[in-house]
PDB file of C-alpha atoms in Angstrom:
ATOM      1  CA  MET T   1       0.000   0.000   0.000  1.00  0.00           C
ATOM      2  CA  GLN T   2       1.158   3.525  -0.747  1.00  0.00           C
ATOM      3  CA  ILE T   3      -0.103   6.611   0.963  1.00  0.00           C
ATOM      4  CA  SER T   4       0.771  10.226   0.207  1.00  0.00           C
ATOM      5  CA  THR T   5      -0.634  13.644   0.906  1.00  0.00           C
ATOM      6  CA  ARG T   6      -0.958  16.868  -1.065  1.00  0.00           C
ATOM      7  CA  LEU T   7      -2.593  20.202  -0.658  1.00  0.00           C
ATOM      8  CA  ALA T   8      -5.586  21.218  -2.732  1.00  0.00           C
ATOM      9  CA  GLY T   9      -6.577  24.717  -1.714  1.00  0.00           C
ATOM     10  CA  GLU T  10      -7.429  24.582   1.974  1.00  0.00           C
ATOM     11  CA  ALA T  11      -7.911  20.849   1.946  1.00  0.00           C
ATOM     12  CA  THR T  12      -5.329  18.130   2.423  1.00  0.00           C
ATOM     13  CA  VAL T  13      -5.864  15.214   0.083  1.00  0.00           C
ATOM     14  CA  VAL T  14      -4.678  11.795   1.224  1.00  0.00           C
ATOM     15  CA  ASP T  15      -4.110   9.481  -1.737  1.00  0.00           C
ATOM     16  CA  VAL T  16      -4.191   5.774  -0.857  1.00  0.00           C
ATOM     17  CA  GLN T  17      -3.201   3.043  -3.309  1.00  0.00           C
ATOM     18  CA  GLY T  18      -3.430  -0.679  -2.675  1.00  0.00           C
ATOM     19  CA  ASP T  19      -5.124  -2.911  -0.117  1.00  0.00           C
ATOM     20  CA  ILE T  20      -5.906  -1.691   3.379  1.00  0.00           C
ATOM     21  CA  ASP T  21      -5.802  -4.603   5.800  1.00  0.00           C
ATOM     22  CA  LEU T  22      -4.483  -5.556   9.225  1.00  0.00           C
ATOM     23  CA  TYR T  23      -0.896  -5.069   8.061  1.00  0.00           C
ATOM     24  CA  ASN T  24      -1.086  -1.501   6.829  1.00  0.00           C
ATOM     25  CA  SER T  25      -4.241  -0.015   8.353  1.00  0.00           C
ATOM     26  CA  PRO T  26      -2.115   1.362  11.245  1.00  0.00           C
ATOM     27  CA  GLU T  27      -0.260   3.492   8.701  1.00  0.00           C
ATOM     28  CA  VAL T  28      -3.524   4.925   7.383  1.00  0.00           C
ATOM     29  CA  ARG T  29      -4.574   5.692  10.930  1.00  0.00           C
ATOM     30  CA  LYS T  30      -1.237   7.332  11.708  1.00  0.00           C
ATOM     31  CA  VAL T  31      -1.402   9.599   8.647  1.00  0.00           C
ATOM     32  CA  LEU T  32      -4.991  10.681   9.282  1.00  0.00           C
ATOM     33  CA  ILE T  33      -4.516  11.313  13.004  1.00  0.00           C
ATOM     34  CA  GLY T  34      -1.230  13.117  12.323  1.00  0.00           C
ATOM     35  CA  LEU T  35      -2.854  15.465   9.824  1.00  0.00           C
ATOM     36  CA  LEU T  36      -5.789  16.194  12.073  1.00  0.00           C
ATOM     37  CA  ARG T  37      -4.094  16.431  15.480  1.00  0.00           C
ATOM     38  CA  GLU T  38      -0.568  17.581  14.750  1.00  0.00           C
ATOM     39  CA  LYS T  39      -0.929  19.529  11.543  1.00  0.00           C
ATOM     40  CA  ARG T  40      -4.431  20.698  12.499  1.00  0.00           C
ATOM     41  CA  ALA T  41      -5.632  20.235   8.941  1.00  0.00           C
ATOM     42  CA  PRO T  42      -9.153  21.658   8.886  1.00  0.00           C
ATOM     43  CA  ARG T  43     -10.281  19.504   5.968  1.00  0.00           C
ATOM     44  CA  VAL T  44      -8.923  16.078   5.140  1.00  0.00           C
ATOM     45  CA  VAL T  45     -10.114  14.464   1.927  1.00  0.00           C
ATOM     46  CA  VAL T  46      -9.299  10.772   1.497  1.00  0.00           C
ATOM     47  CA  ASN T  47      -8.942   9.487  -2.056  1.00  0.00           C
ATOM     48  CA  LEU T  48      -9.851   5.807  -2.101  1.00  0.00           C
ATOM     49  CA  LYS T  49      -9.947   5.379  -5.893  1.00  0.00           C
ATOM     50  CA  GLY T  50      -6.893   3.154  -5.762  1.00  0.00           C
ATOM     51  CA  VAL T  51      -8.191   0.923  -2.976  1.00  0.00           C
ATOM     52  CA  LYS T  52      -9.733  -2.282  -4.232  1.00  0.00           C
ATOM     53  CA  TYR T  53      -9.695  -4.128  -0.901  1.00  0.00           C
ATOM     54  CA  ILE T  54     -10.386  -2.720   2.539  1.00  0.00           C
ATOM     55  CA  ASP T  55     -11.271  -4.778   5.564  1.00  0.00           C
ATOM     56  CA  SER T  56     -12.736  -3.873   8.941  1.00  0.00           C
ATOM     57  CA  SER T  57      -9.340  -2.783  10.281  1.00  0.00           C
ATOM     58  CA  GLY T  58      -9.120  -0.313   7.399  1.00  0.00           C
ATOM     59  CA  VAL T  59     -12.625   0.896   8.138  1.00  0.00           C
ATOM     60  CA  ALA T  60     -11.648   1.242  11.804  1.00  0.00           C
ATOM     61  CA  SER T  61      -8.783   3.546  10.792  1.00  0.00           C
ATOM     62  CA  LEU T  62     -11.186   5.737   8.848  1.00  0.00           C
ATOM     63  CA  VAL T  63     -13.605   5.748  11.775  1.00  0.00           C
ATOM     64  CA  GLU T  64     -10.831   6.831  14.148  1.00  0.00           C
ATOM     65  CA  GLY T  65      -9.967   9.637  11.774  1.00  0.00           C
ATOM     66  CA  LEU T  66     -13.595  10.681  11.613  1.00  0.00           C
ATOM     67  CA  LYS T  67     -13.919  10.696  15.393  1.00  0.00           C
ATOM     68  CA  VAL T  68     -10.810  12.836  15.796  1.00  0.00           C
ATOM     69  CA  SER T  69     -12.007  15.209  13.094  1.00  0.00           C
ATOM     70  CA  ARG T  70     -15.284  15.682  14.937  1.00  0.00           C
ATOM     71  CA  ASP T  71     -13.500  16.251  18.246  1.00  0.00           C
ATOM     72  CA  LEU T  72     -11.362  18.924  16.621  1.00  0.00           C
ATOM     73  CA  GLN T  73     -14.203  20.357  14.552  1.00  0.00           C
ATOM     74  CA  SER T  74     -12.388  19.478  11.359  1.00  0.00           C
ATOM     75  CA  ARG T  75     -13.827  17.513   8.491  1.00  0.00           C
ATOM     76  CA  LEU T  76     -12.923  14.138   7.031  1.00  0.00           C
ATOM     77  CA  ILE T  77     -14.362  13.338   3.617  1.00  0.00           C
ATOM     78  CA  LEU T  78     -14.031  10.240   1.454  1.00  0.00           C
ATOM     79  CA  TYR T  79     -14.218   9.945  -2.307  1.00  0.00           C
ATOM     80  CA  GLY T  80     -13.652   7.463  -5.085  1.00  0.00           C
ATOM     81  CA  LEU T  81     -15.043   4.429  -3.305  1.00  0.00           C
ATOM     82  CA  SER T  82     -14.774   1.315  -5.442  1.00  0.00           C
ATOM     83  CA  PRO T  83     -17.872  -0.897  -5.417  1.00  0.00           C
ATOM     84  CA  ALA T  84     -15.956  -3.260  -3.144  1.00  0.00           C
ATOM     85  CA  ALA T  85     -14.972  -0.524  -0.668  1.00  0.00           C
ATOM     86  CA  ARG T  86     -18.537   0.770  -0.682  1.00  0.00           C
ATOM     87  CA  GLU T  87     -19.728  -2.770   0.083  1.00  0.00           C
ATOM     88  CA  VAL T  88     -17.612  -2.904   3.243  1.00  0.00           C
ATOM     89  CA  LEU T  89     -18.991   0.414   4.462  1.00  0.00           C
ATOM     90  CA  GLU T  90     -22.499  -0.770   3.713  1.00  0.00           C
ATOM     91  CA  LEU T  91     -21.987  -4.117   5.450  1.00  0.00           C
ATOM     92  CA  THR T  92     -20.832  -2.256   8.563  1.00  0.00           C
ATOM     93  CA  ARG T  93     -23.647   0.312   8.180  1.00  0.00           C
ATOM     94  CA  LEU T  94     -21.088   3.119   8.190  1.00  0.00           C
ATOM     95  CA  ILE T  95     -21.763   4.444   4.706  1.00  0.00           C
ATOM     96  CA  ARG T  96     -24.238   6.944   6.144  1.00  0.00           C
ATOM     97  CA  VAL T  97     -21.837   8.116   8.817  1.00  0.00           C
ATOM     98  CA  PHE T  98     -19.159   9.356   6.429  1.00  0.00           C
ATOM     99  CA  GLU T  99     -19.341  12.172   3.896  1.00  0.00           C
ATOM    100  CA  VAL T 100     -18.770  10.327   0.618  1.00  0.00           C
ATOM    101  CA  TYR T 101     -18.422  11.766  -2.864  1.00  0.00           C
ATOM    102  CA  GLU T 102     -17.834  10.291  -6.291  1.00  0.00           C
ATOM    103  CA  ASN T 103     -14.774  12.266  -7.330  1.00  0.00           C
ATOM    104  CA  GLU T 104     -12.220  14.806  -6.172  1.00  0.00           C
ATOM    105  CA  ASP T 105     -13.998  17.833  -7.623  1.00  0.00           C
ATOM    106  CA  GLU T 106     -17.173  17.092  -5.716  1.00  0.00           C
ATOM    107  CA  ALA T 107     -15.264  16.281  -2.538  1.00  0.00           C
ATOM    108  CA  LEU T 108     -13.222  19.489  -2.656  1.00  0.00           C
ATOM    109  CA  ARG T 109     -16.273  21.570  -3.454  1.00  0.00           C
ATOM    110  CA  ALA T 110     -18.031  20.092  -0.426  1.00  0.00           C
ATOM    111  CA  ALA T 111     -14.944  20.715   1.699  1.00  0.00           C
ATOM    112  CA  ARG T 112     -15.009  24.463   1.115  1.00  0.00           C
TER     113      ARG T 112
ATOM    114  CA  MET V   1      -6.527 -26.487  -1.250  1.00  0.00           C
ATOM    115  CA  ARG V   2      -4.670 -26.508   2.040  1.00  0.00           C
ATOM    116  CA  LEU V   3      -2.440 -23.676   3.154  1.00  0.00           C
ATOM    117  CA  GLU V   4      -0.401 -23.329   6.293  1.00  0.00           C
ATOM    118  CA  LEU V   5       0.119 -19.665   6.969  1.00  0.00           C
ATOM    119  CA  PRO V   6       2.217 -17.763   9.483  1.00  0.00           C
ATOM    120  CA  THR V   7       0.376 -15.256  11.626  1.00  0.00           C
ATOM    121  CA  ASP V   8       2.146 -12.403   9.889  1.00  0.00           C
ATOM    122  CA  PRO V   9      -0.394  -9.819   8.709  1.00  0.00           C
ATOM    123  CA  GLN V  10       1.850  -8.928   5.790  1.00  0.00           C
ATOM    124  CA  LEU V  11       1.232 -12.346   4.311  1.00  0.00           C
ATOM    125  CA  LEU V  12      -2.562 -12.320   4.486  1.00  0.00           C
ATOM    126  CA  CYS V  13      -2.639 -11.072   0.914  1.00  0.00           C
ATOM    127  CA  ILE V  14      -1.191 -14.399  -0.218  1.00  0.00           C
ATOM    128  CA  ALA V  15      -4.142 -16.258   1.214  1.00  0.00           C
ATOM    129  CA  ARG V  16      -6.510 -13.704  -0.299  1.00  0.00           C
ATOM    130  CA  CYS V  17      -4.991 -14.193  -3.755  1.00  0.00           C
ATOM    131  CA  ALA V  18      -5.316 -17.954  -3.463  1.00  0.00           C
ATOM    132  CA  VAL V  19      -8.918 -17.770  -2.246  1.00  0.00           C
ATOM    133  CA  ASP V  20      -9.769 -15.328  -4.998  1.00  0.00           C
ATOM    134  CA  GLU V  21      -8.488 -17.703  -7.664  1.00  0.00           C
ATOM    135  CA  VAL V  22     -10.238 -20.709  -6.171  1.00  0.00           C
ATOM    136  CA  ALA V  23     -13.535 -18.831  -5.945  1.00  0.00           C
ATOM    137  CA  ARG V  24     -13.384 -17.817  -9.581  1.00  0.00           C
ATOM    138  CA  LEU V  25     -12.380 -21.334 -10.639  1.00  0.00           C
ATOM    139  CA  VAL V  26     -15.516 -22.808  -9.112  1.00  0.00           C
ATOM    140  CA  GLY V  27     -17.704 -20.204 -10.765  1.00  0.00           C
ATOM    141  CA  PHE V  28     -18.245 -17.406  -8.263  1.00  0.00           C
ATOM    142  CA  SER V  29     -18.705 -13.964  -9.781  1.00  0.00           C
ATOM    143  CA  ASP V  30     -16.187 -11.160  -9.212  1.00  0.00           C
ATOM    144  CA  ASP V  31     -18.476  -9.607  -6.613  1.00  0.00           C
ATOM    145  CA  GLU V  32     -18.957 -12.899  -4.795  1.00  0.00           C
ATOM    146  CA  SER V  33     -15.224 -13.582  -4.871  1.00  0.00           C
ATOM    147  CA  TYR V  34     -14.583 -10.204  -3.292  1.00  0.00           C
ATOM    148  CA  THR V  35     -17.023 -10.737  -0.453  1.00  0.00           C
ATOM    149  CA  ILE V  36     -15.657 -14.246   0.155  1.00  0.00           C
ATOM    150  CA  ASN V  37     -12.193 -12.732   0.414  1.00  0.00           C
ATOM    151  CA  LEU V  38     -13.465 -10.096   2.755  1.00  0.00           C
ATOM    152  CA  ALA V  39     -15.005 -12.671   5.096  1.00  0.00           C
ATOM    153  CA  LEU V  40     -11.925 -14.905   4.994  1.00  0.00           C
ATOM    154  CA  GLY V  41      -9.723 -11.893   5.643  1.00  0.00           C
ATOM    155  CA  GLU V  42     -11.778 -10.986   8.709  1.00  0.00           C
ATOM    156  CA  ALA V  43     -11.611 -14.531  10.028  1.00  0.00           C
ATOM    157  CA  MET V  44      -7.843 -14.723   9.540  1.00  0.00           C
ATOM    158  CA  THR V  45      -7.403 -11.326  11.162  1.00  0.00           C
ATOM    159  CA  ASN V  46      -9.374 -12.566  14.166  1.00  0.00           C
ATOM    160  CA  ILE V  47      -7.039 -15.548  14.492  1.00  0.00           C
ATOM    161  CA  ILE V  48      -3.979 -13.313  14.522  1.00  0.00           C
ATOM    162  CA  ARG V  49      -5.470 -10.695  16.816  1.00  0.00           C
ATOM    163  CA  HIS V  50      -7.472 -12.785  19.263  1.00  0.00           C
ATOM    164  CA  ALA V  51      -6.403 -16.413  19.127  1.00  0.00           C
ATOM    165  CA  TYR V  52      -2.726 -15.485  19.102  1.00  0.00           C
ATOM    166  CA  ASP V  53      -2.870 -12.016  20.706  1.00  0.00           C
ATOM    167  CA  GLY V  54      -1.119 -10.437  17.746  1.00  0.00           C
ATOM    168  CA  ARG V  55       1.886 -12.762  17.780  1.00  0.00           C
ATOM    169  CA  GLN V  56       3.484 -13.158  14.384  1.00  0.00           C
ATOM    170  CA  ASP V  57       5.429 -16.342  15.118  1.00  0.00           C
ATOM    171  CA  ARG V  58       2.526 -18.759  15.052  1.00  0.00           C
ATOM    172  CA  ALA V  59       0.657 -20.489  12.241  1.00  0.00           C
ATOM    173  CA  PHE V  60      -2.819 -21.522  11.208  1.00  0.00           C
ATOM    174  CA  GLN V  61      -4.359 -23.612   8.452  1.00  0.00           C
ATOM    175  CA  LEU V  62      -6.750 -22.620   5.734  1.00  0.00           C
ATOM    176  CA  ILE V  63      -8.476 -25.534   4.026  1.00  0.00           C
ATOM    177  CA  CYS V  64     -10.748 -24.964   1.109  1.00  0.00           C
ATOM    178  CA  ARG V  65     -13.032 -27.688  -0.267  1.00  0.00           C
ATOM    179  CA  ARG V  66     -15.359 -27.672  -3.189  1.00  0.00           C
ATOM    180  CA  LEU V  67     -19.002 -28.371  -2.413  1.00  0.00           C
ATOM    181  CA  PRO V  68     -21.855 -28.878  -4.824  1.00  0.00           C
ATOM    182  CA  GLY V  69     -22.757 -25.279  -5.599  1.00  0.00           C
ATOM    183  CA  GLY V  70     -20.072 -23.615  -3.555  1.00  0.00           C
ATOM    184  CA  LEU V  71     -17.067 -23.742  -1.287  1.00  0.00           C
ATOM    185  CA  GLU V  72     -16.337 -24.782   2.253  1.00  0.00           C
ATOM    186  CA  PHE V  73     -13.577 -23.043   4.199  1.00  0.00           C
ATOM    187  CA  LEU V  74     -11.993 -24.368   7.353  1.00  0.00           C
ATOM    188  CA  LEU V  75      -9.697 -22.275   9.490  1.00  0.00           C
ATOM    189  CA  VAL V  76      -7.826 -24.185  12.162  1.00  0.00           C
ATOM    190  CA  ASP V  77      -5.543 -22.707  14.788  1.00  0.00           C
ATOM    191  CA  GLN V  78      -4.004 -23.715  18.096  1.00  0.00           C
ATOM    192  CA  GLY V  79      -4.469 -20.388  19.793  1.00  0.00           C
ATOM    193  CA  ARG V  80      -6.624 -19.294  22.682  1.00  0.00           C
ATOM    194  CA  GLU V  81     -10.179 -20.594  22.735  1.00  0.00           C
ATOM    195  CA  ALA V  82     -12.537 -18.043  21.234  1.00  0.00           C
ATOM    196  CA  ASP V  83     -14.811 -16.169  23.583  1.00  0.00           C
ATOM    197  CA  GLN V  84     -18.141 -16.922  21.987  1.00  0.00           C
ATOM    198  CA  ALA V  85     -19.663 -13.859  23.595  1.00  0.00           C
ATOM    199  CA  GLN V  86     -17.566 -11.924  21.087  1.00  0.00           C
ATOM    200  CA  PHE V  87     -19.490 -13.571  18.278  1.00  0.00           C
ATOM    201  CA  ARG V  88     -22.611 -11.731  19.241  1.00  0.00           C
ATOM    202  CA  SER V  89     -23.393  -9.044  16.722  1.00  0.00           C
ATOM    203  CA  ARG V  90     -22.966  -5.519  17.962  1.00  0.00           C
ATOM    204  CA  PRO V  91     -24.962  -2.446  17.050  1.00  0.00           C
ATOM    205  CA  LEU V  92     -23.852  -1.213  13.675  1.00  0.00           C
ATOM    206  CA  GLY V  93     -23.783   2.226  12.192  1.00  0.00           C
ATOM    207  CA  GLU V  94     -22.248   3.616  15.359  1.00  0.00           C
ATOM    208  CA  LEU V  95     -18.874   5.241  15.338  1.00  0.00           C
ATOM    209  CA  ARG V  96     -16.920   2.379  16.791  1.00  0.00           C
ATOM    210  CA  THR V  97     -13.597   1.000  15.725  1.00  0.00           C
ATOM    211  CA  GLY V  98     -14.104  -2.684  16.352  1.00  0.00           C
ATOM    212  CA  GLY V  99     -16.520  -5.565  16.286  1.00  0.00           C
ATOM    213  CA  PHE V 100     -17.268  -5.501  12.578  1.00  0.00           C
ATOM    214  CA  GLY V 101     -15.400  -8.605  11.498  1.00  0.00           C
ATOM    215  CA  THR V 102     -17.801 -11.141  12.960  1.00  0.00           C
ATOM    216  CA  HIS V 103     -20.743  -9.295  11.482  1.00  0.00           C
ATOM    217  CA  ILE V 104     -19.159  -9.212   8.031  1.00  0.00           C
ATOM    218  CA  ILE V 105     -18.485 -12.957   8.178  1.00  0.00           C
ATOM    219  CA  ALA V 106     -22.092 -13.656   9.172  1.00  0.00           C
ATOM    220  CA  GLN V 107     -23.421 -11.378   6.444  1.00  0.00           C
ATOM    221  CA  VAL V 108     -21.329 -12.898   3.686  1.00  0.00           C
ATOM    222  CA  MET V 109     -21.262 -16.606   4.478  1.00  0.00           C
ATOM    223  CA  ASP V 110     -24.245 -18.901   4.231  1.00  0.00           C
ATOM    224  CA  ASP V 111     -23.193 -21.027   7.173  1.00  0.00           C
ATOM    225  CA  VAL V 112     -20.666 -20.362   9.935  1.00  0.00           C
ATOM    226  CA  ARG V 113     -19.809 -22.809  12.705  1.00  0.00           C
ATOM    227  CA  TYR V 114     -17.183 -22.617  15.396  1.00  0.00           C
ATOM    228  CA  GLU V 115     -16.012 -25.356  17.687  1.00  0.00           C
ATOM    229  CA  ARG V 116     -13.147 -26.080  20.000  1.00  0.00           C
ATOM    230  CA  ARG V 117     -11.825 -29.562  19.437  1.00  0.00           C
ATOM    231  CA  GLN V 118      -8.542 -31.271  20.427  1.00  0.00           C
ATOM    232  CA  GLU V 119      -7.228 -27.954  21.753  1.00  0.00           C
ATOM    233  CA  ARG V 120      -7.746 -26.305  18.413  1.00  0.00           C
ATOM    234  CA  ASN V 121     -10.182 -23.721  17.150  1.00  0.00           C
ATOM    235  CA  TRP V 122     -12.132 -24.823  14.091  1.00  0.00           C
ATOM    236  CA  LEU V 123     -14.051 -22.267  12.110  1.00  0.00           C
ATOM    237  CA  ARG V 124     -16.099 -23.646   9.242  1.00  0.00           C
ATOM    238  CA  MET V 125     -17.675 -21.334   6.696  1.00  0.00           C
ATOM    239  CA  VAL V 126     -19.715 -22.198   3.641  1.00  0.00           C
ATOM    240  CA  LYS V 127     -20.498 -19.967   0.716  1.00  0.00           C
ATOM    241  CA  LEU V 128     -22.903 -21.046  -1.997  1.00  0.00           C
ATOM    242  CA  ARG V 129     -23.077 -19.487  -5.420  1.00  0.00           C
ATOM    243  CA  GLY V 130     -25.836 -16.999  -6.038  1.00  0.00           C
ATOM    244  CA  ARG V 131     -27.021 -16.781  -2.406  1.00  0.00           C
ATOM    245  CA  LYS V 132     -27.304 -14.197   0.368  1.00  0.00           C
ATOM    246  CA  ASN V 133     -25.429 -11.025  -0.607  1.00  0.00           C
ATOM    247  CA  PRO V 134     -26.820  -9.209  -3.577  1.00  0.00           C
ATOM    248  CA  PRO V 135     -24.012  -8.490  -6.024  1.00  0.00           C
ATOM    249  CA  ILE V 136     -21.988  -5.332  -5.577  1.00  0.00           C
ATOM    250  CA  SER V 137     -23.331  -2.793  -8.021  1.00  0.00           C
ATOM    251  CA  ALA V 138     -20.782  -1.871 -10.704  1.00  0.00           C
TER     252      ALA V 138
END
């Protein structure tokens, strides 16, 4: 799995490529929490276009990020969910809890 | 198919690749293969996390058998006996960071049975073609 960040206006985009499972979900968690807590990023937009497999530990990392964002009154937004990633969020009934958009343009517009 | 796997999370993808291929070989759709992999991944993660408390120097077995109309999966480990209270489904849709794996397994698989036998944990899961989960929309 590869994870990188970039700025897009006032938002920080986190690009994730590869599978998110027990092995590398801690890295996802670390990046999200670091951006929110240490860098105080007001808007974090997670690009999941390149993620074809995500398990419950990956979902847990996103949930932790969302909880921290709410505590800090920041925002965490997801976009580019593959059908498979969407399935996991639906199976865990968390699809309604996250802000989810189809593409980066929509996500960044919503993040303004 | 019978695999003996170390409890190293980095190697779970190997099992997933193998299961994916087997599922397609016996005629599961792409969507079904993905959900099978998801459930197997959750079960294997539970072995590493709970049966072996995160230790990476242990091993478990994954046995996959063809059934008429589907596949049977057996996961066998020598770790701690599972606390069956953990198998109870938890409220979903809440912002929690755990407890989803068991639910996912139950949602995906058509039959799930656990037993403790000869100081081993045996988890048997069956998935039949064309049942339970509606296909993932494209």
